[in-house]
Amino acid sequence: MTTFTFSLCFLLSFTFLFVLVHPSSSSSSSSPYLYPSTFTKNYDKMLASFKIFIYPTTQRITFFTPSASNFYDSLLNSAFITQEPEEAHLFFVVFSPEISTRSQARLVRELRTKYPYWNRTLGADHFFISPEGIDFSSDRNALELKKNSVQISVFPTVSGKFIPHKDISLSPVSKSSLVLSHAPVNMDRSFLGYLKWDGKMEAELVEELRLDSEFVVETESLDQLGRVKSSKFCLFFYEAESTADLTEAMAAGCVPVVIVDRPVQDFPLMDVLRWSEMALLIGNRRGGQGLKAVLGGVPEDRYERMRGLCVAAAHHMVWNAEPQPYDAFHMVI
């Protein structure tokens, strides 16, 4: 097995996310990537030699979350899979998303007994898919899985079930009919903010925004793409249903605003993309007028930079039935 000199705990989240940038990309000042030069060097090497060994299982595994299902299916059919564990750089531990903590512990116990690979790094060169994330446990085996192995979950992941800089969250698969395309640079933005509301979250705040002509609040997506492209900012509550159209909003040049009262550390590709320069986090406690004041106070040059970074980054968050270069699947690999 190939030996790497860098820390295994960053293996998935850093080393093999160099697909983010094409060799002909622009300078770092206009790049959506934290470290552009790092990601330009090894993409072809990854395609040629990076290998993953999947531990055999007799279970039929089904992931009901679209992004997790897309990633799993794409991985199984990819050229990254090897049948020779000694060739592998990483090891994929497969289990049902409905597995109990006790069963997780038993699975790890079996892996360390039957194979030599877990004990070499205590699971640090292993990864697993858990759409909702797994919790801490007092059992040694389950704890090693939680603390050492790379967890792949969906965005957003429940607080406490995601370890920043180790775990990876998958970008959402939109349920809308939005067409992913770059927004015209000089497109007129008629509205300050757009919100697609499910009728459940933060009704008081939403009602404030409804009464303000600078905001568009929709419960039905009659002309969602048009409204999104006509808005400077797209508002999302920090929950799965609300963030489903995150990628399409970014592609349309609508800067995402996440309404949340705590730091967000599980953005998709958090250790790769310049999220602090592409998105705003605004607490719900500010209310409608406070939110409007923050958005209205963003200088135009900063807004244009944020918009440009969003459009550039959106391509890397798209899921395809057949994986394409630099798309969401290859970004995670």
GROMACS .gro file of C-alpha atoms in nm:
model
  333
    1MET     CA    1   0.000   0.000   0.000
    2THR     CA    2   0.124   0.346  -0.088
    3THR     CA    3   0.240   0.544   0.214
    4PHE     CA    4   0.156   0.910   0.242
    5THR     CA    5   0.360   1.156   0.443
    6PHE     CA    6   0.077   1.385   0.531
    7SER     CA    7  -0.181   1.342   0.805
    8LEU     CA    8  -0.438   1.078   0.725
    9CYS     CA    9  -0.711   1.264   0.907
   10PHE     CA   10  -0.706   1.520   0.626
   11LEU     CA   11  -0.672   1.264   0.351
   12LEU     CA   12  -1.016   1.289   0.200
   13SER     CA   13  -1.088   1.650   0.282
   14PHE     CA   14  -0.764   1.792   0.145
   15THR     CA   15  -0.541   1.566  -0.062
   16PHE     CA   16  -0.796   1.433  -0.306
   17LEU     CA   17  -1.004   1.747  -0.342
   18PHE     CA   18  -0.747   1.899  -0.576
   19VAL     CA   19  -0.996   1.846  -0.857
   20LEU     CA   20  -1.149   2.175  -0.760
   21VAL     CA   21  -0.952   2.385  -0.999
   22HIS     CA   22  -0.859   2.339  -1.360
   23PRO     CA   23  -0.494   2.404  -1.451
   24SER     CA   24  -0.602   2.701  -1.659
   25SER     CA   25  -0.795   2.864  -1.375
   26SER     CA   26  -0.760   3.228  -1.278
   27SER     CA   27  -0.548   3.379  -1.001
   28SER     CA   28  -0.615   3.305  -0.635
   29SER     CA   29  -0.767   3.650  -0.580
   30SER     CA   30  -1.060   3.560  -0.805
   31SER     CA   31  -1.059   3.189  -0.725
   32PRO     CA   32  -1.327   3.024  -0.508
   33TYR     CA   33  -1.064   2.783  -0.369
   34LEU     CA   34  -0.869   2.830  -0.048
   35TYR     CA   35  -0.544   2.697  -0.194
   36PRO     CA   36  -0.566   2.700  -0.577
   37SER     CA   37  -0.208   2.592  -0.648
   38THR     CA   38  -0.245   2.283  -0.428
   39PHE     CA   39  -0.534   2.148  -0.629
   40THR     CA   40  -0.386   2.198  -0.975
   41LYS     CA   41  -0.099   1.953  -0.936
   42ASN     CA   42  -0.233   1.604  -0.882
   43TYR     CA   43  -0.570   1.563  -1.056
   44ASP     CA   44  -0.431   1.346  -1.337
   45LYS     CA   45  -0.234   1.143  -1.084
   46MET     CA   46  -0.555   1.082  -0.889
   47LEU     CA   47  -0.737   0.962  -1.198
   48ALA     CA   48  -0.449   0.731  -1.286
   49SER     CA   49  -0.362   0.578  -0.950
   50PHE     CA   50  -0.595   0.660  -0.659
   51LYS     CA   51  -0.761   0.342  -0.530
   52ILE     CA   52  -1.028   0.255  -0.274
   53PHE     CA   53  -1.094  -0.090  -0.131
   54ILE     CA   54  -1.450  -0.168  -0.025
   55TYR     CA   55  -1.489  -0.418   0.255
   56PRO     CA   56  -1.717  -0.701   0.138
   57THR     CA   57  -2.072  -0.705   0.269
   58THR     CA   58  -2.363  -0.940   0.217
   59GLN     CA   59  -2.615  -0.665   0.290
   60ARG     CA   60  -2.798  -0.476   0.019
   61ILE     CA   61  -2.728  -0.115   0.111
   62THR     CA   62  -2.971   0.160   0.014
   63PHE     CA   63  -2.927   0.528   0.089
   64PHE     CA   64  -3.251   0.723   0.074
   65THR     CA   65  -3.088   1.065   0.076
   66PRO     CA   66  -3.030   1.169  -0.288
   67SER     CA   67  -2.676   1.300  -0.250
   68ALA     CA   68  -2.561   1.000  -0.045
   69SER     CA   69  -2.724   0.763  -0.293
   70ASN     CA   70  -2.560   0.942  -0.588
   71PHE     CA   71  -2.219   0.931  -0.428
   72TYR     CA   72  -2.249   0.564  -0.330
   73ASP     CA   73  -2.373   0.450  -0.671
   74SER     CA   74  -2.109   0.654  -0.854
   75LEU     CA   75  -1.832   0.516  -0.632
   76LEU     CA   76  -1.935   0.154  -0.687
   77ASN     CA   77  -1.921   0.204  -1.064
   78SER     CA   78  -1.601   0.408  -1.069
   79ALA     CA   79  -1.248   0.320  -1.172
   80PHE     CA   80  -1.127   0.412  -0.823
   81ILE     CA   81  -1.234   0.076  -0.680
   82THR     CA   82  -0.974  -0.197  -0.643
   83GLN     CA   83  -1.017  -0.562  -0.548
   84GLU     CA   84  -0.663  -0.566  -0.407
   85PRO     CA   85  -0.653  -0.408  -0.060
   86GLU     CA   86  -0.274  -0.373  -0.073
   87GLU     CA   87  -0.318  -0.129  -0.363
   88ALA     CA   88  -0.567   0.085  -0.173
   89HIS     CA   89  -0.505   0.431  -0.037
   90LEU     CA   90  -0.835   0.435   0.150
   91PHE     CA   91  -1.081   0.175   0.281
   92PHE     CA   92  -1.458   0.212   0.259
   93VAL     CA   93  -1.661   0.071   0.548
   94VAL     CA   94  -2.012   0.004   0.420
   95PHE     CA   95  -2.313  -0.012   0.649
   96SER     CA   96  -2.682   0.074   0.641
   97PRO     CA   97  -2.783   0.429   0.735
   98GLU     CA   98  -3.018   0.271   0.990
   99ILE     CA   99  -2.744   0.078   1.173
  100SER     CA  100  -2.733   0.095   1.552
  101THR     CA  101  -2.427   0.203   1.751
  102ARG     CA  102  -2.392  -0.151   1.884
  103SER     CA  103  -2.385  -0.288   1.530
  104GLN     CA  104  -2.127  -0.028   1.426
  105ALA     CA  105  -1.904  -0.141   1.711
  106ARG     CA  106  -1.948  -0.506   1.616
  107LEU     CA  107  -1.860  -0.428   1.252
  108VAL     CA  108  -1.537  -0.250   1.347
  109ARG     CA  109  -1.448  -0.535   1.581
  110GLU     CA  110  -1.487  -0.779   1.292
  111LEU     CA  111  -1.274  -0.561   1.063
  112ARG     CA  112  -0.987  -0.539   1.309
  113THR     CA  113  -1.000  -0.915   1.364
  114LYS     CA  114  -1.037  -1.030   1.004
  115TYR     CA  115  -0.817  -0.771   0.828
  116PRO     CA  116  -0.486  -0.600   0.918
  117TYR     CA  117  -0.577  -0.257   0.780
  118TRP     CA  118  -0.784  -0.103   1.059
  119ASN     CA  119  -0.522  -0.159   1.327
  120ARG     CA  120  -0.246   0.003   1.119
  121THR     CA  121  -0.404   0.348   1.160
  122LEU     CA  122  -0.693   0.279   1.401
  123GLY     CA  123  -0.924   0.359   1.111
  124ALA     CA  124  -0.773   0.691   1.003
  125ASP     CA  125  -0.742   0.578   0.640
  126HIS     CA  126  -1.102   0.455   0.640
  127PHE     CA  127  -1.424   0.632   0.552
  128PHE     CA  128  -1.796   0.565   0.569
  129ILE     CA  129  -2.127   0.715   0.460
  130SER     CA  130  -2.378   0.820   0.723
  131PRO     CA  131  -2.626   1.075   0.582
  132GLU     CA  132  -2.727   1.208   0.925
  133GLY     CA  133  -2.389   1.150   1.091
  134ILE     CA  134  -2.304   0.924   1.383
  135ASP     CA  135  -2.274   1.019   1.747
  136PHE     CA  136  -2.001   0.956   2.005
  137SER     CA  137  -2.003   0.627   2.194
  138SER     CA  138  -1.832   0.479   2.498
  139ASP     CA  139  -1.749   0.163   2.302
  140ARG     CA  140  -1.388   0.170   2.184
  141ASN     CA  141  -1.462   0.039   1.836
  142ALA     CA  142  -1.751   0.276   1.767
  143LEU     CA  143  -1.548   0.564   1.912
  144GLU     CA  144  -1.254   0.497   1.680
  145LEU     CA  145  -1.493   0.499   1.385
  146LYS     CA  146  -1.635   0.833   1.499
  147LYS     CA  147  -1.308   1.005   1.592
  148ASN     CA  148  -1.066   0.866   1.334
  149SER     CA  149  -1.247   0.767   1.017
  150VAL     CA  150  -1.376   1.021   0.765
  151GLN     CA  151  -1.753   1.055   0.781
  152ILE     CA  152  -1.941   1.150   0.465
  153SER     CA  153  -2.278   1.300   0.554
  154VAL     CA  154  -2.530   1.533   0.391
  155PHE     CA  155  -2.549   1.908   0.435
  156PRO     CA  156  -2.658   2.025   0.682
  157THR     CA  157  -2.547   1.775   0.947
  158VAL     CA  158  -2.683   1.785   1.301
  159SER     CA  159  -2.456   1.972   1.541
  160GLY     CA  160  -2.231   1.732   1.732
  161LYS     CA  161  -2.239   1.468   1.461
  162PHE     CA  162  -1.985   1.639   1.236
  163ILE     CA  163  -1.615   1.690   1.312
  164PRO     CA  164  -1.480   1.987   1.113
  165HIS     CA  165  -1.166   1.935   0.901
  166LYS     CA  166  -1.210   1.557   0.920
  167ASP     CA  167  -1.560   1.489   0.798
  168ILE     CA  168  -1.711   1.586   0.462
  169SER     CA  169  -2.064   1.694   0.381
  170LEU     CA  170  -2.226   1.635   0.043
  171SER     CA  171  -2.382   1.917  -0.153
  172PRO     CA  172  -2.761   1.884  -0.184
  173VAL     CA  173  -2.940   1.747  -0.489
  174SER     CA  174  -3.205   1.999  -0.580
  175LYS     CA  175  -3.571   1.902  -0.610
  176SER     CA  176  -3.641   2.204  -0.827
  177SER     CA  177  -3.640   2.242  -1.202
  178LEU     CA  178  -3.376   2.512  -1.198
  179VAL     CA  179  -3.132   2.493  -1.485
  180LEU     CA  180  -2.769   2.512  -1.378
  181SER     CA  181  -2.612   2.788  -1.584
  182HIS     CA  182  -2.388   3.083  -1.521
  183ALA     CA  183  -2.562   3.410  -1.455
  184PRO     CA  184  -2.497   3.706  -1.685
  185VAL     CA  185  -2.242   3.938  -1.529
  186ASN     CA  186  -2.449   4.254  -1.564
  187MET     CA  187  -2.791   4.107  -1.489
  188ASP     CA  188  -3.027   4.349  -1.315
  189ARG     CA  189  -3.111   4.245  -0.958
  190SER     CA  190  -3.458   4.380  -0.879
  191PHE     CA  191  -3.486   4.235  -0.529
  192LEU     CA  192  -3.257   4.240  -0.229
  193GLY     CA  193  -3.348   3.890  -0.115
  194TYR     CA  194  -3.534   3.575  -0.219
  195LEU     CA  195  -3.672   3.305   0.011
  196LYS     CA  196  -3.852   2.985  -0.081
  197TRP     CA  197  -4.045   2.903   0.237
  198ASP     CA  198  -4.187   2.565   0.335
  199GLY     CA  199  -4.440   2.719   0.570
  200LYS     CA  200  -4.272   2.575   0.880
  201MET     CA  201  -3.957   2.764   0.979
  202GLU     CA  202  -3.944   3.101   1.156
  203ALA     CA  203  -4.291   3.231   1.066
  204GLU     CA  204  -4.242   3.565   1.244
  205LEU     CA  205  -3.927   3.649   1.048
  206VAL     CA  206  -4.084   3.535   0.721
  207GLU     CA  207  -4.388   3.756   0.780
  208GLU     CA  208  -4.162   4.057   0.826
  209LEU     CA  209  -3.993   3.983   0.495
  210ARG     CA  210  -4.327   3.934   0.318
  211LEU     CA  211  -4.425   4.290   0.405
  212ASP     CA  212  -4.106   4.434   0.256
  213SER     CA  213  -4.114   4.500  -0.119
  214GLU     CA  214  -3.739   4.439  -0.144
  215PHE     CA  215  -3.787   4.071  -0.060
  216VAL     CA  216  -3.962   3.791  -0.244
  217VAL     CA  217  -4.108   3.507  -0.036
  218GLU     CA  218  -4.259   3.213  -0.223
  219THR     CA  219  -4.419   2.893  -0.105
  220GLU     CA  220  -4.473   2.762  -0.458
  221SER     CA  221  -4.201   2.771  -0.724
  222LEU     CA  222  -4.400   2.922  -1.010
  223ASP     CA  223  -4.107   3.115  -1.151
  224GLN     CA  224  -3.828   3.027  -0.912
  225LEU     CA  225  -3.540   3.059  -1.155
  226GLY     CA  226  -3.657   3.402  -1.266
  227ARG     CA  227  -3.701   3.522  -0.908
  228VAL     CA  228  -3.362   3.384  -0.805
  229LYS     CA  229  -3.184   3.552  -1.095
  230SER     CA  230  -3.361   3.878  -1.010
  231SER     CA  231  -3.240   3.872  -0.646
  232LYS     CA  232  -2.904   3.970  -0.502
  233PHE     CA  233  -2.924   3.729  -0.209
  234CYS     CA  234  -3.097   3.394  -0.159
  235LEU     CA  235  -3.203   3.315   0.197
  236PHE     CA  236  -3.184   2.966   0.346
  237PHE     CA  237  -3.272   2.835   0.687
  238TYR     CA  238  -3.017   2.589   0.823
  239GLU     CA  239  -3.214   2.271   0.753
  240ALA     CA  240  -3.221   2.020   0.469
  241GLU     CA  241  -3.546   2.121   0.297
  242SER     CA  242  -3.449   2.487   0.288
  243THR     CA  243  -3.097   2.434   0.151
  244ALA     CA  244  -3.200   2.196  -0.130
  245ASP     CA  245  -3.157   2.466  -0.396
  246LEU     CA  246  -2.827   2.602  -0.266
  247THR     CA  247  -2.624   2.497  -0.571
  248GLU     CA  248  -2.867   2.638  -0.825
  249ALA     CA  249  -2.890   2.967  -0.641
  250MET     CA  250  -2.512   3.001  -0.648
  251ALA     CA  251  -2.500   2.914  -1.018
  252ALA     CA  252  -2.754   3.186  -1.086
  253GLY     CA  253  -2.536   3.440  -0.908
  254CYS     CA  254  -2.765   3.469  -0.606
  255VAL     CA  255  -2.538   3.493  -0.302
  256PRO     CA  256  -2.647   3.250  -0.027
  257VAL     CA  257  -2.745   3.380   0.315
  258VAL     CA  258  -2.784   3.113   0.581
  259ILE     CA  259  -3.012   3.213   0.868
  260VAL     CA  260  -2.862   3.043   1.171
  261ASP     CA  261  -2.767   3.142   1.526
  262ARG     CA  262  -2.438   2.953   1.543
  263PRO     CA  263  -2.128   2.900   1.329
  264VAL     CA  264  -2.165   2.666   1.031
  265GLN     CA  265  -1.871   2.427   1.001
  266ASP     CA  266  -2.014   2.169   0.763
  267PHE     CA  267  -2.058   2.354   0.434
  268PRO     CA  268  -1.990   2.121   0.139
  269LEU     CA  269  -1.615   2.114   0.067
  270MET     CA  270  -1.560   2.343   0.365
  271ASP     CA  271  -1.182   2.294   0.361
  272VAL     CA  272  -1.159   2.372  -0.008
  273LEU     CA  273  -1.400   2.653  -0.099
  274ARG     CA  274  -1.388   3.010   0.027
  275TRP     CA  275  -1.724   2.991   0.202
  276SER     CA  276  -1.644   3.290   0.422
  277GLU     CA  277  -1.620   3.497   0.103
  278MET     CA  278  -1.915   3.336  -0.078
  279ALA     CA  279  -2.189   3.324   0.184
  280LEU     CA  280  -2.326   3.523   0.476
  281LEU     CA  281  -2.440   3.384   0.811
  282ILE     CA  282  -2.708   3.591   0.982
  283GLY     CA  283  -2.873   3.513   1.313
  284ASN     CA  284  -3.249   3.483   1.328
  285ARG     CA  285  -3.251   3.710   1.635
  286ARG     CA  286  -3.178   4.010   1.414
  287GLY     CA  287  -3.528   3.999   1.275
  288GLY     CA  288  -3.633   4.118   0.933
  289GLN     CA  289  -3.504   4.473   0.967
  290GLY     CA  290  -3.172   4.358   1.106
  291LEU     CA  291  -3.131   4.110   0.821
  292LYS     CA  292  -3.216   4.380   0.568
  293ALA     CA  293  -2.961   4.616   0.725
  294VAL     CA  294  -2.684   4.356   0.696
  295LEU     CA  295  -2.762   4.274   0.333
  296GLY     CA  296  -2.807   4.637   0.236
  297GLY     CA  297  -2.474   4.720   0.400
  298VAL     CA  298  -2.269   4.486   0.179
  299PRO     CA  299  -2.054   4.708  -0.047
  300GLU     CA  300  -2.117   4.659  -0.418
  301ASP     CA  301  -1.760   4.555  -0.494
  302ARG     CA  302  -1.773   4.291  -0.219
  303TYR     CA  303  -2.109   4.168  -0.346
  304GLU     CA  304  -1.980   4.132  -0.703
  305ARG     CA  305  -1.682   3.935  -0.578
  306MET     CA  306  -1.907   3.706  -0.374
  307ARG     CA  307  -2.140   3.657  -0.670
  308GLY     CA  308  -1.850   3.570  -0.900
  309LEU     CA  309  -1.705   3.319  -0.654
  310CYS     CA  310  -2.046   3.152  -0.615
  311VAL     CA  311  -2.090   3.110  -0.989
  312ALA     CA  312  -1.740   2.965  -1.022
  313ALA     CA  313  -1.785   2.721  -0.732
  314ALA     CA  314  -2.132   2.595  -0.823
  315HIS     CA  315  -2.002   2.366  -1.100
  316HIS     CA  316  -1.821   2.159  -0.839
  317MET     CA  317  -2.137   2.096  -0.637
  318VAL     CA  318  -2.342   1.942  -0.918
  319TRP     CA  319  -2.438   1.573  -0.914
  320ASN     CA  320  -2.455   1.397  -1.249
  321ALA     CA  321  -2.608   1.060  -1.333
  322GLU     CA  322  -2.276   0.984  -1.499
  323PRO     CA  323  -1.995   1.159  -1.307
  324GLN     CA  324  -1.821   1.435  -1.501
  325PRO     CA  325  -1.476   1.588  -1.445
  326TYR     CA  326  -1.467   1.829  -1.153
  327ASP     CA  327  -1.829   1.762  -1.047
  328ALA     CA  328  -1.953   1.687  -0.693
  329PHE     CA  329  -1.854   1.321  -0.705
  330HIS     CA  330  -1.498   1.391  -0.819
  331MET     CA  331  -1.468   1.674  -0.568
  332VAL     CA  332  -1.535   1.434  -0.279
  333ILE     CA  333  -1.298   1.171  -0.419
   0.00000   0.00000   0.00000
